[in-house]
PDB file of C-alpha atoms in Angstrom:
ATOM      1  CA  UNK A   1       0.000   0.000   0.000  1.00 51.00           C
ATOM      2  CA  UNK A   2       1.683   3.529  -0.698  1.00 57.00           C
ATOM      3  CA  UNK A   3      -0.754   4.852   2.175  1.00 69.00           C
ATOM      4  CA  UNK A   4       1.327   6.649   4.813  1.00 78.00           C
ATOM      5  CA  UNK A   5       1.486   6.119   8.461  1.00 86.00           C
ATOM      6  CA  UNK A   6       0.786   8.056  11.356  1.00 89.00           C
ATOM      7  CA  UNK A   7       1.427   7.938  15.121  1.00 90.00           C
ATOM      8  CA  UNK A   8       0.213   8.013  17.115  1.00 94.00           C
ATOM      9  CA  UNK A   9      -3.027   6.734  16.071  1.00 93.00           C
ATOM     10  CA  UNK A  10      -4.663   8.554  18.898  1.00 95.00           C
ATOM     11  CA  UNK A  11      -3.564  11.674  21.149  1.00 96.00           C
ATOM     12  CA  UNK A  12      -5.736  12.710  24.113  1.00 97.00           C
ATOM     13  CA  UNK A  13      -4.098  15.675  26.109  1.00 97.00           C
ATOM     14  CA  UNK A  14      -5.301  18.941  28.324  1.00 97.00           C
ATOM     15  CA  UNK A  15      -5.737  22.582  26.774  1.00 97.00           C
ATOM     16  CA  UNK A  16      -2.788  24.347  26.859  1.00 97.00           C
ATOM     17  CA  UNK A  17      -0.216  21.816  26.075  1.00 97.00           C
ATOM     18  CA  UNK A  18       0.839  21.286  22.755  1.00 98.00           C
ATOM     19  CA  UNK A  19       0.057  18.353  20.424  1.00 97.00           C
ATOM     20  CA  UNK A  20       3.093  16.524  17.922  1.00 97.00           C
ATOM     21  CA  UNK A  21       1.849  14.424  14.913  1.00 97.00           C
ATOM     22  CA  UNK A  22       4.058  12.699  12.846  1.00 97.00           C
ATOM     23  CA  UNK A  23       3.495  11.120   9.444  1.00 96.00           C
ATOM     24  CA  UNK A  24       6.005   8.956   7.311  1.00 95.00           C
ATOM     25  CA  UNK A  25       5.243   8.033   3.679  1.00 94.00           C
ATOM     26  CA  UNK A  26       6.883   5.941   1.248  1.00 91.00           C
ATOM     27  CA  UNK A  27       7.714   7.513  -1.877  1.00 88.00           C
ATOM     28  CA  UNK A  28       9.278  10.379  -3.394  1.00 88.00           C
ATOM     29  CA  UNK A  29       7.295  13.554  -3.277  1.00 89.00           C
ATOM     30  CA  UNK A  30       6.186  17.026  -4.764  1.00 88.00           C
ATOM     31  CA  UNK A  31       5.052  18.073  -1.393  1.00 90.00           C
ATOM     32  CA  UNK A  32       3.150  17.298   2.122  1.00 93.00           C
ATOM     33  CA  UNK A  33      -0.254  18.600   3.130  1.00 93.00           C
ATOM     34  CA  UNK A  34      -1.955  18.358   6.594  1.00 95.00           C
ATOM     35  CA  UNK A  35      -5.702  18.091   6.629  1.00 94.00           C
ATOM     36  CA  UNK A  36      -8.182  17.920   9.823  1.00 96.00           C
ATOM     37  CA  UNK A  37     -11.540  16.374   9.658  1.00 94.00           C
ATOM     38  CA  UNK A  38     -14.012  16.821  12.307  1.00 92.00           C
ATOM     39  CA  UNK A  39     -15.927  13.914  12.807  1.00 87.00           C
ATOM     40  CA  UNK A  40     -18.157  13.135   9.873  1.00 82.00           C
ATOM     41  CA  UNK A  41     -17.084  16.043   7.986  1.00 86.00           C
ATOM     42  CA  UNK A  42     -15.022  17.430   5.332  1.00 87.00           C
ATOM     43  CA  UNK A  43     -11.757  18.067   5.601  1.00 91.00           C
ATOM     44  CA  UNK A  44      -9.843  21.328   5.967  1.00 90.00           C
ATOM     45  CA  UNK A  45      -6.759  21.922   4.178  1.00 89.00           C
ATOM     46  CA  UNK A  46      -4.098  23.236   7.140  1.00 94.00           C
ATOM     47  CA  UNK A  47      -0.725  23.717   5.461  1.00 93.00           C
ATOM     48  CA  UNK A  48       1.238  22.438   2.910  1.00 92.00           C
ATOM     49  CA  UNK A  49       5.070  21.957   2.799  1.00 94.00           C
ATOM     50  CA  UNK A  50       7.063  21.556  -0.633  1.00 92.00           C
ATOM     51  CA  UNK A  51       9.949  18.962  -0.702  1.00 93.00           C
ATOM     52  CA  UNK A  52      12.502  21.672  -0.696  1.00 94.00           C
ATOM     53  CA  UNK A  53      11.450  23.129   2.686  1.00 96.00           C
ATOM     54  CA  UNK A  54      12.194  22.067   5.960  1.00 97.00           C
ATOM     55  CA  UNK A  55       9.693  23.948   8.047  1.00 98.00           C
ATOM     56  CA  UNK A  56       6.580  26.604   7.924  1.00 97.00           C
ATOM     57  CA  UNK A  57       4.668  27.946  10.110  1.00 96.00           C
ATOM     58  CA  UNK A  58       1.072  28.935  10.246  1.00 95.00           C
ATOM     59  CA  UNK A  59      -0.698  30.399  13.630  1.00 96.00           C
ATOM     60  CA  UNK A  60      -0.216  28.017  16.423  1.00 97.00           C
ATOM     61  CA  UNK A  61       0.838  25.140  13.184  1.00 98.00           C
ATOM     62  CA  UNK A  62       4.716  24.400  12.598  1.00 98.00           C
ATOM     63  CA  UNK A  63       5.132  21.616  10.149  1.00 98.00           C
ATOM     64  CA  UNK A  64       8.678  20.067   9.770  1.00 98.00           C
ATOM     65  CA  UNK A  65       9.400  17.894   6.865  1.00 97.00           C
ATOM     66  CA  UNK A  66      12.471  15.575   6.223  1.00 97.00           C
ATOM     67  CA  UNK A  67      12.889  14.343   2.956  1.00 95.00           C
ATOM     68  CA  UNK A  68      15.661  11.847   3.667  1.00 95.00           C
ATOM     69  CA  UNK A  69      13.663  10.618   6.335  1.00 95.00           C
ATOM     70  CA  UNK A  70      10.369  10.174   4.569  1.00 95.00           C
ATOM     71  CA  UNK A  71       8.726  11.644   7.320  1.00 96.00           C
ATOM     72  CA  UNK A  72       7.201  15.483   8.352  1.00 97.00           C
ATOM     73  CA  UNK A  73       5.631  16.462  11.367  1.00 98.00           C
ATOM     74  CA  UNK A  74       2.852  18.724  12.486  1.00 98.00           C
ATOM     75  CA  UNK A  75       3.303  20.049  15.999  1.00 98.00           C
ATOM     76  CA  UNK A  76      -0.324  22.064  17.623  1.00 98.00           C
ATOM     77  CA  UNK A  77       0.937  24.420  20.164  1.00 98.00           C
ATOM     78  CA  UNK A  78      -1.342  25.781  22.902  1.00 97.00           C
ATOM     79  CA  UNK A  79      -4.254  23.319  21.876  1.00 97.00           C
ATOM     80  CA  UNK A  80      -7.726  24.208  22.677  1.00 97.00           C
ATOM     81  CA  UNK A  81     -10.624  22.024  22.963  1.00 97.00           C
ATOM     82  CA  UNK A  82     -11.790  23.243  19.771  1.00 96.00           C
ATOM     83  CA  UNK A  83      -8.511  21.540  18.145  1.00 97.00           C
ATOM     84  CA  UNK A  84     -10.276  18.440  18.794  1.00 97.00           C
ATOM     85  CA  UNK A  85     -10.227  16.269  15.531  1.00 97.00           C
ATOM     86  CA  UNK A  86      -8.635  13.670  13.113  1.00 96.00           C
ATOM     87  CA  UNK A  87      -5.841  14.807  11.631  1.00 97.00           C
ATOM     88  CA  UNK A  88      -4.439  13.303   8.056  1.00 95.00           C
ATOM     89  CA  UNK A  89      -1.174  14.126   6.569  1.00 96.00           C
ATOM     90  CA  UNK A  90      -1.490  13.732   2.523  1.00 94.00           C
ATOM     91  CA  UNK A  91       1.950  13.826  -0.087  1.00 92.00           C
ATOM     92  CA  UNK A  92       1.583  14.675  -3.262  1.00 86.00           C
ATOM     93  CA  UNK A  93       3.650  12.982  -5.762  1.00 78.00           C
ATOM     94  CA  UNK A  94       4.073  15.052  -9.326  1.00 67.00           C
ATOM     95  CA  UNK A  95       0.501  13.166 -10.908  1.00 63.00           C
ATOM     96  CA  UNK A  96      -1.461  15.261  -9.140  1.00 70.00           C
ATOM     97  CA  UNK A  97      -2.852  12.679  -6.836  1.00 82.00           C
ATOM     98  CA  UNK A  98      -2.907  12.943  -2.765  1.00 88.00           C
ATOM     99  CA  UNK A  99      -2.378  10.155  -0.809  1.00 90.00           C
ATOM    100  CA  UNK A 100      -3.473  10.147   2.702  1.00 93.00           C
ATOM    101  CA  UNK A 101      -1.438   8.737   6.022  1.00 92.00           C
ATOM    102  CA  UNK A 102      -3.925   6.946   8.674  1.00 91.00           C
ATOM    103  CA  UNK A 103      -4.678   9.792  10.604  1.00 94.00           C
ATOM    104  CA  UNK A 104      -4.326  10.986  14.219  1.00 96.00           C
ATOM    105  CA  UNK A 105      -7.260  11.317  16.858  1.00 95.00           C
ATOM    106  CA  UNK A 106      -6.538  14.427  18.652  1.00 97.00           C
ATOM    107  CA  UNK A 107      -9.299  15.052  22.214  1.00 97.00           C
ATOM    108  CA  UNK A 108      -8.283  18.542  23.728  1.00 97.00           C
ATOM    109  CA  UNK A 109      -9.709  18.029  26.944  1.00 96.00           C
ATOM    110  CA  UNK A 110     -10.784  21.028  28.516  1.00 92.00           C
TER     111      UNK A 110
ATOM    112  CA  UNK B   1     -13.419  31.285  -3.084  1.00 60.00           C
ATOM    113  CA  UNK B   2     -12.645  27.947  -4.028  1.00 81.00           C
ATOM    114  CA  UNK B   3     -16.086  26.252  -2.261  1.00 89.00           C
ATOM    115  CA  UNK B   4     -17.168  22.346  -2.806  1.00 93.00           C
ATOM    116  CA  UNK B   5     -20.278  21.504  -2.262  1.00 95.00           C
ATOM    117  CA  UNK B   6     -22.020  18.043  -1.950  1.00 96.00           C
ATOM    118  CA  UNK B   7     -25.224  16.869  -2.389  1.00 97.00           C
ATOM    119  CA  UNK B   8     -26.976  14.502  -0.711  1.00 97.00           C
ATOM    120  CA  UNK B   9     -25.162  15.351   2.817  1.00 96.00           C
ATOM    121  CA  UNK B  10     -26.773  11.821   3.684  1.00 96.00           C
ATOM    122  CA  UNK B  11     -28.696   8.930   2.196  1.00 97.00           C
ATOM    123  CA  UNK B  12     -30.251   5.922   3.085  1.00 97.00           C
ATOM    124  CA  UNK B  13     -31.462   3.689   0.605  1.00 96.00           C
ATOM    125  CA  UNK B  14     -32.324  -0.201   0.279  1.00 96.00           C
ATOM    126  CA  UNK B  15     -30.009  -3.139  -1.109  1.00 97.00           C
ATOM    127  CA  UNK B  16     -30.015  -3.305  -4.895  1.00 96.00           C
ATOM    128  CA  UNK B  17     -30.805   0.135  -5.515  1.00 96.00           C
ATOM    129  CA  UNK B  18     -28.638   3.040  -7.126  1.00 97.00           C
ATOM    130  CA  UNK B  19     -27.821   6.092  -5.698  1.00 97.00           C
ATOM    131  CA  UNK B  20     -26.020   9.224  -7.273  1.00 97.00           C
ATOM    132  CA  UNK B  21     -23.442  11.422  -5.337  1.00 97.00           C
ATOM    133  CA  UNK B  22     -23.496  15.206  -6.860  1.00 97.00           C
ATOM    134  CA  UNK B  23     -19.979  16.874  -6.410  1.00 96.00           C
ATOM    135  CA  UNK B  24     -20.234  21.108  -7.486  1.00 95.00           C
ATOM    136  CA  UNK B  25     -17.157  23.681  -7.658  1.00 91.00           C
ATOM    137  CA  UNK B  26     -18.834  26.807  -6.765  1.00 91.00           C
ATOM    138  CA  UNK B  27     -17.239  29.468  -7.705  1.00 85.00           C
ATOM    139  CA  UNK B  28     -14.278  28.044  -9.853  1.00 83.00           C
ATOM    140  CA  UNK B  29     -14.033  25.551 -12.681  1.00 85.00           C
ATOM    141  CA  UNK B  30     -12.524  22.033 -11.391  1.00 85.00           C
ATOM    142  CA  UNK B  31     -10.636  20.461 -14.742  1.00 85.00           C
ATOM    143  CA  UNK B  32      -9.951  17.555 -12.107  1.00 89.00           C
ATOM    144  CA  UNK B  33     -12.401  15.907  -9.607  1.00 92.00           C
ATOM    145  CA  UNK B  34     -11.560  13.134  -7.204  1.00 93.00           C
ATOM    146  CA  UNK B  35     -13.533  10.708  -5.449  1.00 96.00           C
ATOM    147  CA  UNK B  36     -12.777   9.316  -2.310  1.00 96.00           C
ATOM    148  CA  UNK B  37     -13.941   6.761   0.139  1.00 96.00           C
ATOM    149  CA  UNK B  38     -13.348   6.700   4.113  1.00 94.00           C
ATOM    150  CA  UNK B  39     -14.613   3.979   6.688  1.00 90.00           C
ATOM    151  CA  UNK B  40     -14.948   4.800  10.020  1.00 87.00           C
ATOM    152  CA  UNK B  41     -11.827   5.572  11.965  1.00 84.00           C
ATOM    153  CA  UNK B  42     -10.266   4.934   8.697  1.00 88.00           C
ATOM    154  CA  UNK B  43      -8.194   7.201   6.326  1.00 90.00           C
ATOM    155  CA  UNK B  44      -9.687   8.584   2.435  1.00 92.00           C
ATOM    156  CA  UNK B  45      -8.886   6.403   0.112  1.00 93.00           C
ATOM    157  CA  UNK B  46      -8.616   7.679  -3.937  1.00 93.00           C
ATOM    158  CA  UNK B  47     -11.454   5.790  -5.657  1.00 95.00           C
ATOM    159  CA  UNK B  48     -11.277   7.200  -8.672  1.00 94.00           C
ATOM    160  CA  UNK B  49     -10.039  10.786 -10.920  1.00 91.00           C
ATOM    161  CA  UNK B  50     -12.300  12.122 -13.289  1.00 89.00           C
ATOM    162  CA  UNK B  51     -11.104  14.909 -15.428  1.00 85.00           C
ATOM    163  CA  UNK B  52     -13.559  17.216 -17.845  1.00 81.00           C
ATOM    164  CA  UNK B  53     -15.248  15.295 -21.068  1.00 79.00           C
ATOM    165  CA  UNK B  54     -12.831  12.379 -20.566  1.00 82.00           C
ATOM    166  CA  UNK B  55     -13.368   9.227 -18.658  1.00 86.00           C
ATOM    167  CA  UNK B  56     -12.560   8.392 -15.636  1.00 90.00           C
ATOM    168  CA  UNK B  57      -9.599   7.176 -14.450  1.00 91.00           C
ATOM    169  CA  UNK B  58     -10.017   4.186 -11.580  1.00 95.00           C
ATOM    170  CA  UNK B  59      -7.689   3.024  -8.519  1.00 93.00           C
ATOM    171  CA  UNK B  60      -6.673  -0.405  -8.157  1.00 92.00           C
ATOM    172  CA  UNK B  61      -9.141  -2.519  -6.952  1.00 93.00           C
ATOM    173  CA  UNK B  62     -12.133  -0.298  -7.614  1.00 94.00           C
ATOM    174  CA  UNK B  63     -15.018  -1.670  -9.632  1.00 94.00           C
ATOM    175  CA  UNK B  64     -15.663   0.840 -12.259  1.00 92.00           C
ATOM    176  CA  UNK B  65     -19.065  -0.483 -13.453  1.00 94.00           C
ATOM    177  CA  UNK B  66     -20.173  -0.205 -10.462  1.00 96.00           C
ATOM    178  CA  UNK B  67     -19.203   3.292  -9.501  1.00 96.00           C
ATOM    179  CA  UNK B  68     -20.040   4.957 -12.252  1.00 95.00           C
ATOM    180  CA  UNK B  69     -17.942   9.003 -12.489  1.00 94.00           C
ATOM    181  CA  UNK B  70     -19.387  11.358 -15.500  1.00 90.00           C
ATOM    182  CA  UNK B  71     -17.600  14.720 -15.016  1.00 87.00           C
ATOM    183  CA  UNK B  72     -19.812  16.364 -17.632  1.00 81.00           C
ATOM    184  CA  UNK B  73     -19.339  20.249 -16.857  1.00 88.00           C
ATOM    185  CA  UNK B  74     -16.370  22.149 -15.497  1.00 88.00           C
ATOM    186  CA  UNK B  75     -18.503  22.429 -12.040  1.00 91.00           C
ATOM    187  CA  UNK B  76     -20.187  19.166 -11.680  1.00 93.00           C
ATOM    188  CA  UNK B  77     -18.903  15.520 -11.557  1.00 93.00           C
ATOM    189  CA  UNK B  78     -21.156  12.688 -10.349  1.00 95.00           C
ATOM    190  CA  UNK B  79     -20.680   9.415  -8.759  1.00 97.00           C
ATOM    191  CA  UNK B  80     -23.302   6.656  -8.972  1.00 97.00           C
ATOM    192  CA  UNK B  81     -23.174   3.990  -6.983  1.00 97.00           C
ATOM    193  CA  UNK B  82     -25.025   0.879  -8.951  1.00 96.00           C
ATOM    194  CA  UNK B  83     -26.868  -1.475  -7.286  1.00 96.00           C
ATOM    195  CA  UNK B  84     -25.834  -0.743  -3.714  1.00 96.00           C
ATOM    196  CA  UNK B  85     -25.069  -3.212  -0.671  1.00 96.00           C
ATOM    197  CA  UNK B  86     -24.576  -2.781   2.827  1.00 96.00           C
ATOM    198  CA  UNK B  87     -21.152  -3.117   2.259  1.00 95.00           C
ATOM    199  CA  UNK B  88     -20.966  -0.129   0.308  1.00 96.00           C
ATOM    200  CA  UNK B  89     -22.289   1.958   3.097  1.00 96.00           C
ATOM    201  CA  UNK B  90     -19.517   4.618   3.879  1.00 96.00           C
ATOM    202  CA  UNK B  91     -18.594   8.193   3.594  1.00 96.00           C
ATOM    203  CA  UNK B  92     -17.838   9.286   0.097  1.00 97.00           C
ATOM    204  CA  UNK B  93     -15.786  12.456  -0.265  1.00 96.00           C
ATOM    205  CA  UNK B  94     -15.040  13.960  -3.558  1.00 96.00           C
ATOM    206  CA  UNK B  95     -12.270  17.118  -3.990  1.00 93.00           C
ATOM    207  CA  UNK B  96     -11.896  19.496  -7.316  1.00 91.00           C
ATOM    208  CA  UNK B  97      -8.927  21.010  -8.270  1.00 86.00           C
ATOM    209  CA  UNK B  98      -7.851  22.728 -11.399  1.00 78.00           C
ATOM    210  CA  UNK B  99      -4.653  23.146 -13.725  1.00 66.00           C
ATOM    211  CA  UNK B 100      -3.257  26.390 -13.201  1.00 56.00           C
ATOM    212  CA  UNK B 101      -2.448  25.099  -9.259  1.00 56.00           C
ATOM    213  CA  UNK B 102       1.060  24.053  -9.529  1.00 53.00           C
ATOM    214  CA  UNK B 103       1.098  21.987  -6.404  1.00 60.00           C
ATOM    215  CA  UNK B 104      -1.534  19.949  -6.000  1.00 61.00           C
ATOM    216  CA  UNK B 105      -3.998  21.388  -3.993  1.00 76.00           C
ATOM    217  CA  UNK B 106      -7.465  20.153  -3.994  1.00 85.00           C
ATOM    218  CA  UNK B 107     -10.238  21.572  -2.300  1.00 88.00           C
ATOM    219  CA  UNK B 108     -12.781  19.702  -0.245  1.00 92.00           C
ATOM    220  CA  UNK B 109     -16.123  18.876  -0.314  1.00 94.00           C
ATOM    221  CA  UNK B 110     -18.517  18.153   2.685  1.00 94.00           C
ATOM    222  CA  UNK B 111     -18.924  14.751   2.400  1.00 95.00           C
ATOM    223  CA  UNK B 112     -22.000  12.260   1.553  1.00 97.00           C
ATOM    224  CA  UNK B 113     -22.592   9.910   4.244  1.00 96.00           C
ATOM    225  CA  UNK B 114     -24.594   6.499   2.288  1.00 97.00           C
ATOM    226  CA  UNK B 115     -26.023   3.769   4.774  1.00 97.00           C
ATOM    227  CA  UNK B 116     -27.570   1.003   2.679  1.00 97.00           C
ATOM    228  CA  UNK B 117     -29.717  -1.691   4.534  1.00 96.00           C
TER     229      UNK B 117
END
C-alpha cells in the first residue's frame, strides 16, 4: 500500500499543552499537506510543505518535513478544545494525486 | 473562493438500488475531480479521478461499473453507486482542483454519508 502512516493513532491531552503528529510516507514527493476532519465532515486543508522546505509555520501550526527521512511532522501548540479532531497528513507525488497517512485522533480536553 | 459543495449530505437507501453522489465547484471551474472513500476511523482512500469530457480514471481494486464518475461540466462531476449493498455503506468524499495550481492542492467537499440496509 503507498498509504502513509501516522502515530500516534490517537492523542488525548489537556488545553494548553501542545500536540506533535508525525506522518512517514513511502515515496518520493512534490510536497506534504496536513488536513483535519471533524468527525463526519469534510476536511480542511491546514498547510502544505514543498519537498525543498524544511519547516513553515502557520498560527499556532509548525510543520517540519524531512525528505531523507520520509517523514514530516505537524506540531499544535497551545491546543484548545476546539482543536479536537482527526488529523491526516497527505503527499503529493508530481501526478497530481494525494495520498493520505492513517490519521491521528486528537481530544483537547478542557 | 474555491467552495465544494455536496449533495446529498446523507442517504439511506435499500439493497439493490442506485444512488447518485453530486460533487459542485462553486465558484471556480474544477478540470480535475476526485472521489474518495473513508470507513470509520479509517483514512480517504482515492477511488477514482475524473477529469472534464474524458473518462474516468479508476484506482486499483475499484469496480468501475459499479461506480459509475461522469464529469460532464467544469462544475459538476457525479458518482453513482449501482446497485448498492450494505457493504458499500460509507462516507464518500469527492475534492476538485484545477490546472493552473502548480502543487496539488485540492479543495474539499462536505462529504456524503450512504447507509444502505
Amino acid at each position: 500500500s503507498q498509504q502513509g502512516e501516522e502515530d500516534p493513532q490517537a492523542l488525548s491531552i489537556q488545553e494548553g499543552e501542545n500536540a506533535t503528529m508525525n506522518c512517514s510516507y513511502k515515496t518520493s514527493i512534490n510536497n506534504l499537506q496536513w488536513y483535519r476532519q471533524n468527525s463526519g465532515r469534510g476536511l480542511v486543508h491546514l498547510i502544505l510543505i514543498r519537498s525543498n522546505e524544511r519547516e513553515k509555520h502557520s498560527g499556532r501550526l509548525r510543520v517540519t518535513l524531512d525528505t531523507s527521512k520520509k517523514s514530516s511532522s505537524l506540531l499544535i501548540t497551545a491546543s484548545r478544545a476546539a482543536d479536537t479532531a482527526s488529523y491526516f497528513c497527505a503527499t503529493a507525488s508530481a501526478f497530481q494525486k494525494l495520498v493520505f497517512g492513517t490519521g491521528t485522533r486528537l481530544l483537547v480536553s478542557p | 473562493g474555491a467552495v465544494v459543495s455536496q449533495h446529498p449530505s446523507r442517504v439511506i437507501c435499500k439493497s439493490g438500488t442506485s444512488v447518485k453522489i453530486e460533487c459542485r465547484s462553486l465558484d471556480f471551474q474544477a478540470t480535475t475531480m476526485f472521489w474518495y472513500r473513508q470507513f470509520p476511523k479509517q483514512s480517504l482512500m482515492l477511488m477514482a479521478t475524473s477529469n472534464e469530457g474524458s473518462k474516468a480514471t479508476y484506482e486499483q481494486g475499484v469496480e468501475k461499473d459499479k461506480f459509475l464518475i461522469n464529469h460532464a461540466s467544469l462544475t459538476l462531476s457525479t458518482l453513482t453507486v449501482t446497485s448498492a449493498h450494505p457493504e458499500d455503506s460509507s462516507f464518500y468524499i469527492c475534492s476538485a482542483s484545477w490546472q493552473a495550481l502548480s502543487y496539488n492542492e485540492q479543495f474539499f467537499g462536505p462529504g456524503t454519508r450512504l447507509t444502505v440496509l
